[in-house]
Amino acid sequence: VPSSSSQGSGQDDCDIFGDVFMWGEGIGEGLLGGGTYRVGTGISAKVDALLPKVLTSAHILDVQQIACGRRHAALVNKHGEVFSWGEEFGGRLGHGINSDSPYPQPVEALANNNVEFVACGEYHTCAVTFSGDLYTWGNGTHNFGLLGHDNDLSHWTPKKVNGPLAGVHVSSVSCGTWHTSLLTSSGQLFTFGDGTFGVLGHGDRKCVSYPREVESLKGLRTTGVSCGVWHTAAVVEVMAGITGSDNSSGKIFTWGDGDKGCLGHGDKDPRLVPTCVSALIDYNFRQVACGHSLTVALASSG
């Protein structure tokens, strides 16, 4: 929902994001994460927010979309500008400096790009522009392939992902803890990062350091994807199976670690390739979301 920002004149001359609220661990003073932090020349102890608090900033913003990682967050305003804040670690804020940010600060490296969508993982952040380009940044040193640049380097500012994505229009992205998934405007699904438990869906457990299309879903249109820690879920359009019908409906496919039954296949076994959740075959889905060991799907019926 677009923000109805209003220009304030409080003690800190901050502007209020009319409909952006935050609450939880260590954000009572605007800084995400727990522990004690040195901000500027002062020392600020973490203050939890037990009730929703209006997000404030020195910038006038009309917020279109927000994303939250473990200890950092990002947003996009109506001008396609990206702002991030929270605990800096390995470059995930994208500001180019090793410093926490108590309030939303612009990601200057994306100033000339019109960004539509951002996503936050635990160690990295991704942005998709209206022109279909994917930018990633964050800690790639100990998370091989997480950023999709075919190396194990960290990037403290956004870097465009090229290689297999050259000429491909990226429409959305999802950040897991150790892997990343993206969709294209034509419904292709690409994954990259740590392949433990088969979470990338390529039929093995190998790491992939660049975007690689999920072969088993070629020819099908994937409309949604979400990354958990060690499992992934997608909404895939499948023909309804009615003779002479061109109708298709969204089915849930899951793969990766089956611990706690998070894949929905009636067991705890891993799946190395996307596998349709047969218990839900009679429903039409439009969205899916992955937690740590939990999966939630939204049917088109609401």
CSV table of C-alpha atoms in Angstrom, one decimal, residues 23 86 97 130 145 171 215 242 259 275 290:
chain,number,residue,atom,x,y,z
A,23,TRP,CA,8.1,-3.7,16.1
A,86,GLY,CA,19.8,-2.2,10.5
A,97,ILE,CA,30.8,1.1,4.7
A,130,PHE,CA,11.6,-2.2,-13.6
A,145,GLY,CA,27.3,-18.5,-4.8
A,171,SER,CA,10.4,-10.1,-12.4
A,215,GLU,CA,15.4,-27.9,-15.7
A,242,ILE,CA,-9.8,-31.4,-18.9
A,259,ASP,CA,12.5,-31.9,8.1
A,275,THR,CA,7.7,-32.1,-6.6
A,290,CYS,CA,8.4,-20.4,3.4
